[in-house]
CSV table of C-alpha atoms in Angstrom, one decimal:
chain,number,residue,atom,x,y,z
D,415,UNK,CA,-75.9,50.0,-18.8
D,416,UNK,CA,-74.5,48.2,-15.4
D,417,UNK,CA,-70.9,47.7,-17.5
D,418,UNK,CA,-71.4,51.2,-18.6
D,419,UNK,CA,-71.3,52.4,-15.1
D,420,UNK,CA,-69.1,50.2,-13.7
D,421,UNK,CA,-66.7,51.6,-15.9
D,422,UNK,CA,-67.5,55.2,-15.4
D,423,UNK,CA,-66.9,54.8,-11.7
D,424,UNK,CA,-63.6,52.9,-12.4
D,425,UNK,CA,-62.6,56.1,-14.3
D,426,UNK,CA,-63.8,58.2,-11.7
D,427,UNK,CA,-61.8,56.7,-9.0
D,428,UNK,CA,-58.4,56.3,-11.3
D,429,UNK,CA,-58.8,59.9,-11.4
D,430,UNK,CA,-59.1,60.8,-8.1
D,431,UNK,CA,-56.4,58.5,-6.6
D,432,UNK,CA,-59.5,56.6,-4.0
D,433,UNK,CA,-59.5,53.2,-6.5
D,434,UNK,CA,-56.7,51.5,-4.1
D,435,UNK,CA,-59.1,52.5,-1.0
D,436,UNK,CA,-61.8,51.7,-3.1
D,437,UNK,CA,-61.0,47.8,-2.9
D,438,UNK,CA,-59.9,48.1,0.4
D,439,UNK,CA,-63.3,49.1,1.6
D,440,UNK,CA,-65.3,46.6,-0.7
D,441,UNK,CA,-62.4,44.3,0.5
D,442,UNK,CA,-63.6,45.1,4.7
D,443,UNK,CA,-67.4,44.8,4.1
D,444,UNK,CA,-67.8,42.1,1.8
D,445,UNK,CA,-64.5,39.6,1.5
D,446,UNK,CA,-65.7,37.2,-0.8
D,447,UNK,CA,-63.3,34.5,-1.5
D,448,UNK,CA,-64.0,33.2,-5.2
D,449,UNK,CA,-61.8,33.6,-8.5
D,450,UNK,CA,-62.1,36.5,-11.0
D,451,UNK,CA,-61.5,34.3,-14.0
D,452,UNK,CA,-63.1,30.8,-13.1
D,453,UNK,CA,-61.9,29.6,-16.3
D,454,UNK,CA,-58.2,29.1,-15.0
D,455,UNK,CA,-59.0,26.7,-12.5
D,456,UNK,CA,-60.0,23.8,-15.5
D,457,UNK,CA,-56.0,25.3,-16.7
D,458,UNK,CA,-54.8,24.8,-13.1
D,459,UNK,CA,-55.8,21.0,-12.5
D,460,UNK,CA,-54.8,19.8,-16.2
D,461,UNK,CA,-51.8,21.5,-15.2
D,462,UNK,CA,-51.1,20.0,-12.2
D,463,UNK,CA,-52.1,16.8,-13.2
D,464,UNK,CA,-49.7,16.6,-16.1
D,465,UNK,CA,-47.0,18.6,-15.1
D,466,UNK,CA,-43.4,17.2,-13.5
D,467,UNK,CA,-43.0,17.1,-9.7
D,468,UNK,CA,-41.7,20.8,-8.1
D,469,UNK,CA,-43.3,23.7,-6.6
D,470,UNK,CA,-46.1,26.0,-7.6
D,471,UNK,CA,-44.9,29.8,-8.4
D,472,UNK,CA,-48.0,32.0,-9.0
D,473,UNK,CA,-47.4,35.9,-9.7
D,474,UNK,CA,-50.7,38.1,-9.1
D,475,UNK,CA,-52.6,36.5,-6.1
D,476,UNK,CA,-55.3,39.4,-5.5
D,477,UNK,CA,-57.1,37.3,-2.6
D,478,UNK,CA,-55.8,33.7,-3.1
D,479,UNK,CA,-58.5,31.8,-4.4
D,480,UNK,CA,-56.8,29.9,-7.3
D,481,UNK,CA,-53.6,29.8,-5.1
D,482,UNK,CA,-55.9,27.9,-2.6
D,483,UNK,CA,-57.2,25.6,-5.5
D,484,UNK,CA,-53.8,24.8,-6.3
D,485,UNK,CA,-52.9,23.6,-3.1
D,486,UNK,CA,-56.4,21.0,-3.5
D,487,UNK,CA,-55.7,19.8,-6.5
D,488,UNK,CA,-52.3,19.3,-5.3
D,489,UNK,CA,-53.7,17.1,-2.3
D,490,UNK,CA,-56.1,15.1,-4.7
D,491,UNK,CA,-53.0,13.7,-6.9
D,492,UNK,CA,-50.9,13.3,-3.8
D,493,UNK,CA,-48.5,16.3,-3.7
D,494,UNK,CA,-47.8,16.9,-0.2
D,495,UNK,CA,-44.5,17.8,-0.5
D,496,UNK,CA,-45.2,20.5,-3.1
D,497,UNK,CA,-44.7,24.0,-2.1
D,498,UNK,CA,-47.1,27.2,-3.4
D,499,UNK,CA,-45.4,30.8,-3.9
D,500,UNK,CA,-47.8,33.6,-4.6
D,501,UNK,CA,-46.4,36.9,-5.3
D,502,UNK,CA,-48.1,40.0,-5.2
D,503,UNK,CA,-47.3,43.4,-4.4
D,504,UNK,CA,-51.2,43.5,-2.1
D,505,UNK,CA,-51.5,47.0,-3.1
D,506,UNK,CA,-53.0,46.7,-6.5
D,507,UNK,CA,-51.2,47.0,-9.8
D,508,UNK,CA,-48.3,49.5,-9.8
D,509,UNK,CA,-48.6,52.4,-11.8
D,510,UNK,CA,-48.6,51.6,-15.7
D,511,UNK,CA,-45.8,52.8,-17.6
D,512,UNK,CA,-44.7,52.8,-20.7
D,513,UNK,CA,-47.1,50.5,-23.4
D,514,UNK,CA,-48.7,49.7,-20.3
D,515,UNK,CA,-50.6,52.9,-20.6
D,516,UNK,CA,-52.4,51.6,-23.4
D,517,UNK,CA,-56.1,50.4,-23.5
D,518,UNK,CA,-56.1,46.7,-23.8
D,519,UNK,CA,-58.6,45.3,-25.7
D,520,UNK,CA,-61.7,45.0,-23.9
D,521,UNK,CA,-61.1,49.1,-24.1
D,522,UNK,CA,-60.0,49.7,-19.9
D,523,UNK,CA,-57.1,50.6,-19.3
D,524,UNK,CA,-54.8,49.2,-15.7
D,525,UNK,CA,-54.7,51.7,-13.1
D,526,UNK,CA,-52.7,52.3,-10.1
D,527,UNK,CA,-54.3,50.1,-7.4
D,528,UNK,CA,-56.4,48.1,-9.4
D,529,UNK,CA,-56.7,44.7,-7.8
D,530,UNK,CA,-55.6,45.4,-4.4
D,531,UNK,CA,-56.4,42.5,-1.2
D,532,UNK,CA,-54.5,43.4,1.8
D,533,UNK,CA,-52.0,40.6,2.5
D,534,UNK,CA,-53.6,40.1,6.1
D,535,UNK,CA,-57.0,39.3,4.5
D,536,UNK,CA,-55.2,36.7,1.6
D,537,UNK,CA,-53.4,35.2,4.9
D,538,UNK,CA,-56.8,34.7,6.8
D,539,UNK,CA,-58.4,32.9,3.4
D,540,UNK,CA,-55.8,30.4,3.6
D,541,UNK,CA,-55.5,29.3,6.7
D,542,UNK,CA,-59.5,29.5,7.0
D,543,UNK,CA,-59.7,26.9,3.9
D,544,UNK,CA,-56.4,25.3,4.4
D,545,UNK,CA,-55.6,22.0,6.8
D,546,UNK,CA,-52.7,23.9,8.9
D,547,UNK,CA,-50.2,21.4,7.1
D,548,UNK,CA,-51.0,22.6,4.0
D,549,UNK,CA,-51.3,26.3,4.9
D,550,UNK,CA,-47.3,26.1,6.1
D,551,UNK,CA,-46.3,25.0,2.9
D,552,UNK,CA,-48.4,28.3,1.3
D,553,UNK,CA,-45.8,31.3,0.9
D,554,UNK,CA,-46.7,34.7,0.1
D,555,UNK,CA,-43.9,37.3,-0.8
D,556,UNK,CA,-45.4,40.9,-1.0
D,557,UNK,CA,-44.0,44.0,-2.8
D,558,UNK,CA,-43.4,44.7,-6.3
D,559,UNK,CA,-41.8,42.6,-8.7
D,560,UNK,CA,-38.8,44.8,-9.3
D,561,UNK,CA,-37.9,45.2,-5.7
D,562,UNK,CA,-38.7,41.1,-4.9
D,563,UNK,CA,-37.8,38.8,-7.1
D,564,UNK,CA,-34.5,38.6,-6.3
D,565,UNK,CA,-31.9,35.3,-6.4
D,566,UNK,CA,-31.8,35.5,-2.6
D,567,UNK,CA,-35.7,34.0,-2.6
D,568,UNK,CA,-34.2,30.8,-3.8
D,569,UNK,CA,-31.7,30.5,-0.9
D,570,UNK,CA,-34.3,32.2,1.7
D,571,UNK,CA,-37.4,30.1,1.2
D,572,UNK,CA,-35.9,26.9,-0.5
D,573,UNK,CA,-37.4,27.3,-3.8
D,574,UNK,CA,-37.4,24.1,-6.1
D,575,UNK,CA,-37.7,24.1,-9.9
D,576,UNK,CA,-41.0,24.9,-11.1
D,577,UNK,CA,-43.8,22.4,-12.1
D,578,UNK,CA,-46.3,25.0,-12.5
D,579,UNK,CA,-46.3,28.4,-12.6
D,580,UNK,CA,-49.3,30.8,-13.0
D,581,UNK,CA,-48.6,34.7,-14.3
D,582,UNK,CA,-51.7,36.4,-13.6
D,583,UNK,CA,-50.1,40.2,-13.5
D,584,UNK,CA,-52.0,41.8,-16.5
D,585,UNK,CA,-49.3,44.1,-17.5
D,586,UNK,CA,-46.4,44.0,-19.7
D,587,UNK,CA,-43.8,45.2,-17.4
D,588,UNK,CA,-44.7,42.7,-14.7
D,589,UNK,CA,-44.9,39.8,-17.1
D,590,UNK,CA,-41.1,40.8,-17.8
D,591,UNK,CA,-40.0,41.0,-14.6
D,592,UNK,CA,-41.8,37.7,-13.7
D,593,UNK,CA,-40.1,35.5,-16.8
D,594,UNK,CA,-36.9,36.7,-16.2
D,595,UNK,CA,-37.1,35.4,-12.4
D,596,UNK,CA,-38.2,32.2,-13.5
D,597,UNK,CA,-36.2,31.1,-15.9
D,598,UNK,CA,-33.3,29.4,-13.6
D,599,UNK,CA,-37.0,27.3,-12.2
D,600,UNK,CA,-37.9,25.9,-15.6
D,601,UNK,CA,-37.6,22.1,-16.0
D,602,UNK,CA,-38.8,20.1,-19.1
D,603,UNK,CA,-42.5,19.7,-18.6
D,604,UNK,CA,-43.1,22.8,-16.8
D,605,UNK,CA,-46.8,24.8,-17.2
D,606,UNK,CA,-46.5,28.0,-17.4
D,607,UNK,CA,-50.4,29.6,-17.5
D,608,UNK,CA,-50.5,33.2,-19.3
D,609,UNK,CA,-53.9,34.5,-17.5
D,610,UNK,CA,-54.2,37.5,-19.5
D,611,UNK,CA,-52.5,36.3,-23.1
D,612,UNK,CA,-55.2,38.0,-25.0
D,613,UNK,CA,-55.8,40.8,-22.6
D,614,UNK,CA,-54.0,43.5,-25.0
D,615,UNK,CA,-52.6,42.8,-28.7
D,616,UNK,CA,-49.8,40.6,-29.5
D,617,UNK,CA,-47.6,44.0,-29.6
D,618,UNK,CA,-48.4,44.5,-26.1
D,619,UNK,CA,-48.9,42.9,-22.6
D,620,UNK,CA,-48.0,39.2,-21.9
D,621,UNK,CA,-47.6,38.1,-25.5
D,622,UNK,CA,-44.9,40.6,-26.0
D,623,UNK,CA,-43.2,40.1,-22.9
D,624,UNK,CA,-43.1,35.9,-23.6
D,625,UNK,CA,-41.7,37.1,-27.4
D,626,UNK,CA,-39.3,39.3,-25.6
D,627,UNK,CA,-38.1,36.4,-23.1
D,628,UNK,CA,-37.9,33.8,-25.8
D,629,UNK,CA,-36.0,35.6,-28.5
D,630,UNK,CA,-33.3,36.5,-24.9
D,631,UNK,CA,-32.9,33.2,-24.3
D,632,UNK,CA,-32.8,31.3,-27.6
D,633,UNK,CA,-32.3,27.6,-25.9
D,634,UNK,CA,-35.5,27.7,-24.6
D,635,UNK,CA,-38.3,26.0,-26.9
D,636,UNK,CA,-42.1,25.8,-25.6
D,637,UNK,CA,-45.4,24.7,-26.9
D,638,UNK,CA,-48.8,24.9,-26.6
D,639,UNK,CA,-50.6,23.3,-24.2
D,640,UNK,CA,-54.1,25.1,-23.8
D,641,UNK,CA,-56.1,27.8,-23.8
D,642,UNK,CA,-58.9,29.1,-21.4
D,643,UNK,CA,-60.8,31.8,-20.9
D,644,UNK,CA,-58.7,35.1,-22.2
D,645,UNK,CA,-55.2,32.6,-21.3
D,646,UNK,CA,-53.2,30.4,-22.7
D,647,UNK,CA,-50.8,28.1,-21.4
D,648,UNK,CA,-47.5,26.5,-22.6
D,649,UNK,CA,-45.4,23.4,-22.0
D,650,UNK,CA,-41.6,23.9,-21.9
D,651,UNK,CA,-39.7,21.4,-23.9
D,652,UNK,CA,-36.5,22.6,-23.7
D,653,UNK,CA,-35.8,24.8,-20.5
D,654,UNK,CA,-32.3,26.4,-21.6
C-alpha cells in the first residue's frame, strides 16, 4: 500500500510540474546524507581497490554520498593524489525523450526533476564529512551533459585518465552522452560501474547505450567484473 502511494504521488507531482520543488522542499527540511542504492558502495571499494592509479569520474551525484565514499576508500588504500569529478545537472533528471519515455522495468517511468539536490546542499555534505585536503580535490561540474561535457574540462580542471568511473544517470540519453566523454579517459584496467544496467531492458537505457558505444568504437574490448544491486560493472581490457 505505502509503494502504492508513493507512486501515486510521484505521478501526481510529474503531472503538475511541482516534483523538482517537491525534492527541494524534502531536500530543506530533512537533508539526509545516505546513498539510494547502498549496494554500490561494496562495487565502489572492490573498484577502487583493484583498479589502476587515475582519477574518479562519477556522472549522477544527487547529494554526494557515494562520491564522499569514494574519496574514503580512496584515503584507506593511500590515494591522496586522486582527484573525484561528480557531474550532475542538480536540477533532477532532464526531461526524457525519446525511448527514455518508456517505463523501465520496475514499471516508473523518469520524470523531469526526479532526483534533484541543490548543488549548494551537495557542496555543504562534502566539506562537512571531508578533511579540507580532501574536499579540494572534490570537483563538481553542474548542468546537463549535453551542454558540459565538453574537451575543454580536460584542460580547465586537469583531468587524468580514469581509474574509476561511476554512471549513475538512469537514462539512455545521458548514459550516451557520458561514454562518449569518457572514452579519451579510459586506461587498461579502468572500472566503469553501470548503476542502473538492469533498470530498463537490454533494448533500452544503459545497456543499449554501452551496445551503442562499443559497436562505435570497435578497438575497445571490456569484461565483466561485477554485479550489484540493479548494476553491473566492467573492466576495460583494451581502451581503444
Amino acid at each position: 500500500m505505502e509503494d502504492f502511494l508513493l507512486r501515486g504521488a510521484s505521478r501526481i507531482l510529474r503531472w503538475t510540474g511541482l516534483l523538482s520543488w517537491s525534492y527541494r522542499l524534502i531536500n530543506k527540511y530533512h537533508p539526509s546524507f545516505e546513498s539510494l542504492q547502498p549496494s554500490n558502495l561494496n562495487a565502489i571499494v572492490n573498484a577502487m581497490k583493484r583498479s589502476p592509479c587515475g582519477d574518479y569520474y562519477e556522472f549522477g551525484v544527487y547529494k554526494g554520498f557515494s562520491l564522499w565514499f569514494a574519496t574514503q576508500i580512496a584515503a584507506t588504500i593511500d590515494r591522496t593524489d586522486m582527484h573525484f569529478f561528480g557531474f550532475d545537472s542538480f536540477e533532477g533528471l532532464p526531461e526524457p525523450i525519446g525511448i527514455d519515455k518508456k517505463a523501465d522495468s520496475l514499471g516508473n517511468y523518469f520524470a523531469k526533476g526526479c532526483f534533484t539536490a541543490d548543488l549548494e546542499l551537495v557542496k555543504s555534505f562534502i566539506n562537512k564529512y571531508c578533511d579540507k585536503s580532501t574536499a579540494e580535490r572534490v570537483v563538481l561540474i553542474k548542468g546537463y551533459y549535453e551542454n558540459t561535457l565538453v574537451d575543454d574540462l580536460n584542460s580547465i580542471y586537469g583531468m587524468k585518465h580514469a581509474a574509476v568511473i561511476l554512471v549513475d544517470c538512469d537514462m539512455y540519453a545521458s548514459t550516451k552522452t557520458v561514454l562518449k566523454f569518457i572514452t579519451s579517459k579510459l586506461v587498461a584496467g579502468t572500472i566503469i560501474l553501470f548503476d542502473d544496467w538492469l533498470l530498463t531492458a537490454s533494448d533500452a537505457g544503459q545497456q543499449l547505450a554501452c551496445r551503442e558505444w562499443l559497436t562505435a568504437n570497435p578497438g575497445l574490448l571490456l569484461e565483466e567484473f561485477c554485479e550489484f544491486g540493479m548494476g553491473k560493472g566492467f573492466r576495460v581490457v583494451r581502451p581503444r
